Amino acid sequence: MDWGIVPGETVVIKSKNITLRDIVQAIVDGADTVPAIKESFGLTDNDEGVSDLGDILDVFVPAIEALRGGGCGGCGGGCAGCHGHC
């Protein structure tokens, strides 16, 4: 699944009604590993959808880190939003 285009209200962990939006918020709040996400929500490996967490983290952790860093990656080129003024 391409988690980058999935709507935020998509339920990822059905047994606990945890949405993609909930997981992304947990990432923003600092839970940026599978164990940290599992701990945040009280999940076990047996919860349906836990196997998707790694793929979700692969999409959203780099995006959130880029935003925290100004979104330009240091303006090493290709930063259309900065127009060379970073």
JSON list of C-alpha atoms in Angstrom, two decimals, residues 1-71:
[
{"chain": "A", "resi": 1, "resn": "MET", "atom": "CA", "xyz": [0.00, 0.00, 0.00]},
{"chain": "A", "resi": 2, "resn": "ASP", "atom": "CA", "xyz": [1.25, 3.52, -0.76]},
{"chain": "A", "resi": 3, "resn": "TRP", "atom": "CA", "xyz": [0.82, 5.08, 2.68]},
{"chain": "A", "resi": 4, "resn": "GLY", "atom": "CA", "xyz": [1.75, 8.50, 1.32]},
{"chain": "A", "resi": 5, "resn": "ILE", "atom": "CA", "xyz": [-1.57, 8.79, -0.51]},
{"chain": "A", "resi": 6, "resn": "VAL", "atom": "CA", "xyz": [-3.86, 6.96, 1.91]},
{"chain": "A", "resi": 7, "resn": "PRO", "atom": "CA", "xyz": [-6.45, 9.23, 3.61]},
{"chain": "A", "resi": 8, "resn": "GLY", "atom": "CA", "xyz": [-5.69, 10.06, 7.24]},
{"chain": "A", "resi": 9, "resn": "GLU", "atom": "CA", "xyz": [-8.97, 8.60, 8.45]},
{"chain": "A", "resi": 10, "resn": "THR", "atom": "CA", "xyz": [-8.00, 5.14, 7.18]},
{"chain": "A", "resi": 11, "resn": "VAL", "atom": "CA", "xyz": [-8.12, 2.66, 10.06]},
{"chain": "A", "resi": 12, "resn": "VAL", "atom": "CA", "xyz": [-4.77, 0.88, 10.35]},
{"chain": "A", "resi": 13, "resn": "ILE", "atom": "CA", "xyz": [-5.33, -1.07, 13.59]},
{"chain": "A", "resi": 14, "resn": "LYS", "atom": "CA", "xyz": [-8.95, -2.20, 13.47]},
{"chain": "A", "resi": 15, "resn": "SER", "atom": "CA", "xyz": [-9.09, -3.78, 16.93]},
{"chain": "A", "resi": 16, "resn": "LYS", "atom": "CA", "xyz": [-8.30, -0.41, 18.54]},
{"chain": "A", "resi": 17, "resn": "ASN", "atom": "CA", "xyz": [-9.75, 1.88, 15.85]},
{"chain": "A", "resi": 18, "resn": "ILE", "atom": "CA", "xyz": [-6.34, 3.54, 15.32]},
{"chain": "A", "resi": 19, "resn": "THR", "atom": "CA", "xyz": [-6.19, 5.62, 12.17]},
{"chain": "A", "resi": 20, "resn": "LEU", "atom": "CA", "xyz": [-3.27, 6.64, 10.00]},
{"chain": "A", "resi": 21, "resn": "ARG", "atom": "CA", "xyz": [-3.76, 10.16, 11.37]},
{"chain": "A", "resi": 22, "resn": "ASP", "atom": "CA", "xyz": [-3.32, 8.82, 14.93]},
{"chain": "A", "resi": 23, "resn": "ILE", "atom": "CA", "xyz": [-0.09, 7.08, 13.96]},
{"chain": "A", "resi": 24, "resn": "VAL", "atom": "CA", "xyz": [1.29, 10.13, 12.16]},
{"chain": "A", "resi": 25, "resn": "GLN", "atom": "CA", "xyz": [0.49, 12.26, 15.22]},
{"chain": "A", "resi": 26, "resn": "ALA", "atom": "CA", "xyz": [2.39, 9.77, 17.38]},
{"chain": "A", "resi": 27, "resn": "ILE", "atom": "CA", "xyz": [5.35, 10.09, 15.01]},
{"chain": "A", "resi": 28, "resn": "VAL", "atom": "CA", "xyz": [5.18, 13.89, 15.30]},
{"chain": "A", "resi": 29, "resn": "ASP", "atom": "CA", "xyz": [5.10, 13.46, 19.08]},
{"chain": "A", "resi": 30, "resn": "GLY", "atom": "CA", "xyz": [8.35, 11.46, 18.96]},
{"chain": "A", "resi": 31, "resn": "ALA", "atom": "CA", "xyz": [7.36, 7.81, 18.49]},
{"chain": "A", "resi": 32, "resn": "ASP", "atom": "CA", "xyz": [9.51, 7.21, 15.42]},
{"chain": "A", "resi": 33, "resn": "THR", "atom": "CA", "xyz": [10.15, 3.46, 15.68]},
{"chain": "A", "resi": 34, "resn": "VAL", "atom": "CA", "xyz": [7.85, 0.45, 15.53]},
{"chain": "A", "resi": 35, "resn": "PRO", "atom": "CA", "xyz": [8.44, -0.38, 19.23]},
{"chain": "A", "resi": 36, "resn": "ALA", "atom": "CA", "xyz": [7.68, 3.24, 20.20]},
{"chain": "A", "resi": 37, "resn": "ILE", "atom": "CA", "xyz": [4.44, 3.26, 18.19]},
{"chain": "A", "resi": 38, "resn": "LYS", "atom": "CA", "xyz": [3.42, -0.08, 19.68]},
{"chain": "A", "resi": 39, "resn": "GLU", "atom": "CA", "xyz": [4.10, 1.23, 23.18]},
{"chain": "A", "resi": 40, "resn": "SER", "atom": "CA", "xyz": [2.19, 4.46, 22.51]},
{"chain": "A", "resi": 41, "resn": "PHE", "atom": "CA", "xyz": [-0.95, 2.55, 21.63]},
{"chain": "A", "resi": 42, "resn": "GLY", "atom": "CA", "xyz": [-0.50, -0.58, 23.76]},
{"chain": "A", "resi": 43, "resn": "LEU", "atom": "CA", "xyz": [-0.14, -2.80, 20.70]},
{"chain": "A", "resi": 44, "resn": "THR", "atom": "CA", "xyz": [1.27, -6.30, 20.39]},
{"chain": "A", "resi": 45, "resn": "ASP", "atom": "CA", "xyz": [2.55, -8.16, 17.36]},
{"chain": "A", "resi": 46, "resn": "ASN", "atom": "CA", "xyz": [-0.79, -9.99, 17.30]},
{"chain": "A", "resi": 47, "resn": "ASP", "atom": "CA", "xyz": [-2.82, -6.85, 16.56]},
{"chain": "A", "resi": 48, "resn": "GLU", "atom": "CA", "xyz": [-3.94, -6.78, 12.95]},
{"chain": "A", "resi": 49, "resn": "GLY", "atom": "CA", "xyz": [-2.20, -3.95, 11.12]},
{"chain": "A", "resi": 50, "resn": "VAL", "atom": "CA", "xyz": [0.95, -3.85, 13.27]},
{"chain": "A", "resi": 51, "resn": "SER", "atom": "CA", "xyz": [2.87, -5.34, 10.35]},
{"chain": "A", "resi": 52, "resn": "ASP", "atom": "CA", "xyz": [2.15, -2.13, 8.39]},
{"chain": "A", "resi": 53, "resn": "LEU", "atom": "CA", "xyz": [3.82, 0.16, 10.93]},
{"chain": "A", "resi": 54, "resn": "GLY", "atom": "CA", "xyz": [7.30, -0.16, 9.44]},
{"chain": "A", "resi": 55, "resn": "ASP", "atom": "CA", "xyz": [6.06, 0.88, 6.01]},
{"chain": "A", "resi": 56, "resn": "ILE", "atom": "CA", "xyz": [4.14, 3.81, 7.51]},
{"chain": "A", "resi": 57, "resn": "LEU", "atom": "CA", "xyz": [7.25, 4.95, 9.40]},
{"chain": "A", "resi": 58, "resn": "ASP", "atom": "CA", "xyz": [9.32, 4.68, 6.21]},
{"chain": "A", "resi": 59, "resn": "VAL", "atom": "CA", "xyz": [7.01, 7.22, 4.57]},
{"chain": "A", "resi": 60, "resn": "PHE", "atom": "CA", "xyz": [6.30, 9.65, 7.38]},
{"chain": "A", "resi": 61, "resn": "VAL", "atom": "CA", "xyz": [9.47, 9.82, 9.52]},
{"chain": "A", "resi": 62, "resn": "PRO", "atom": "CA", "xyz": [11.60, 11.30, 6.69]},
{"chain": "A", "resi": 63, "resn": "ALA", "atom": "CA", "xyz": [8.80, 13.70, 5.73]},
{"chain": "A", "resi": 64, "resn": "ILE", "atom": "CA", "xyz": [8.39, 14.94, 9.30]},
{"chain": "A", "resi": 65, "resn": "GLU", "atom": "CA", "xyz": [12.16, 15.25, 9.75]},
{"chain": "A", "resi": 66, "resn": "ALA", "atom": "CA", "xyz": [12.34, 17.31, 6.54]},
{"chain": "A", "resi": 67, "resn": "LEU", "atom": "CA", "xyz": [9.60, 19.62, 7.78]},
{"chain": "A", "resi": 68, "resn": "ARG", "atom": "CA", "xyz": [11.34, 20.04, 11.13]},
{"chain": "A", "resi": 69, "resn": "GLY", "atom": "CA", "xyz": [14.51, 20.98, 9.30]},
{"chain": "A", "resi": 70, "resn": "GLY", "atom": "CA", "xyz": [12.77, 23.66, 7.26]},
{"chain": "A", "resi": 71, "resn": "GLY", "atom": "CA", "xyz": [11.65, 21.36, 4.49]}
]
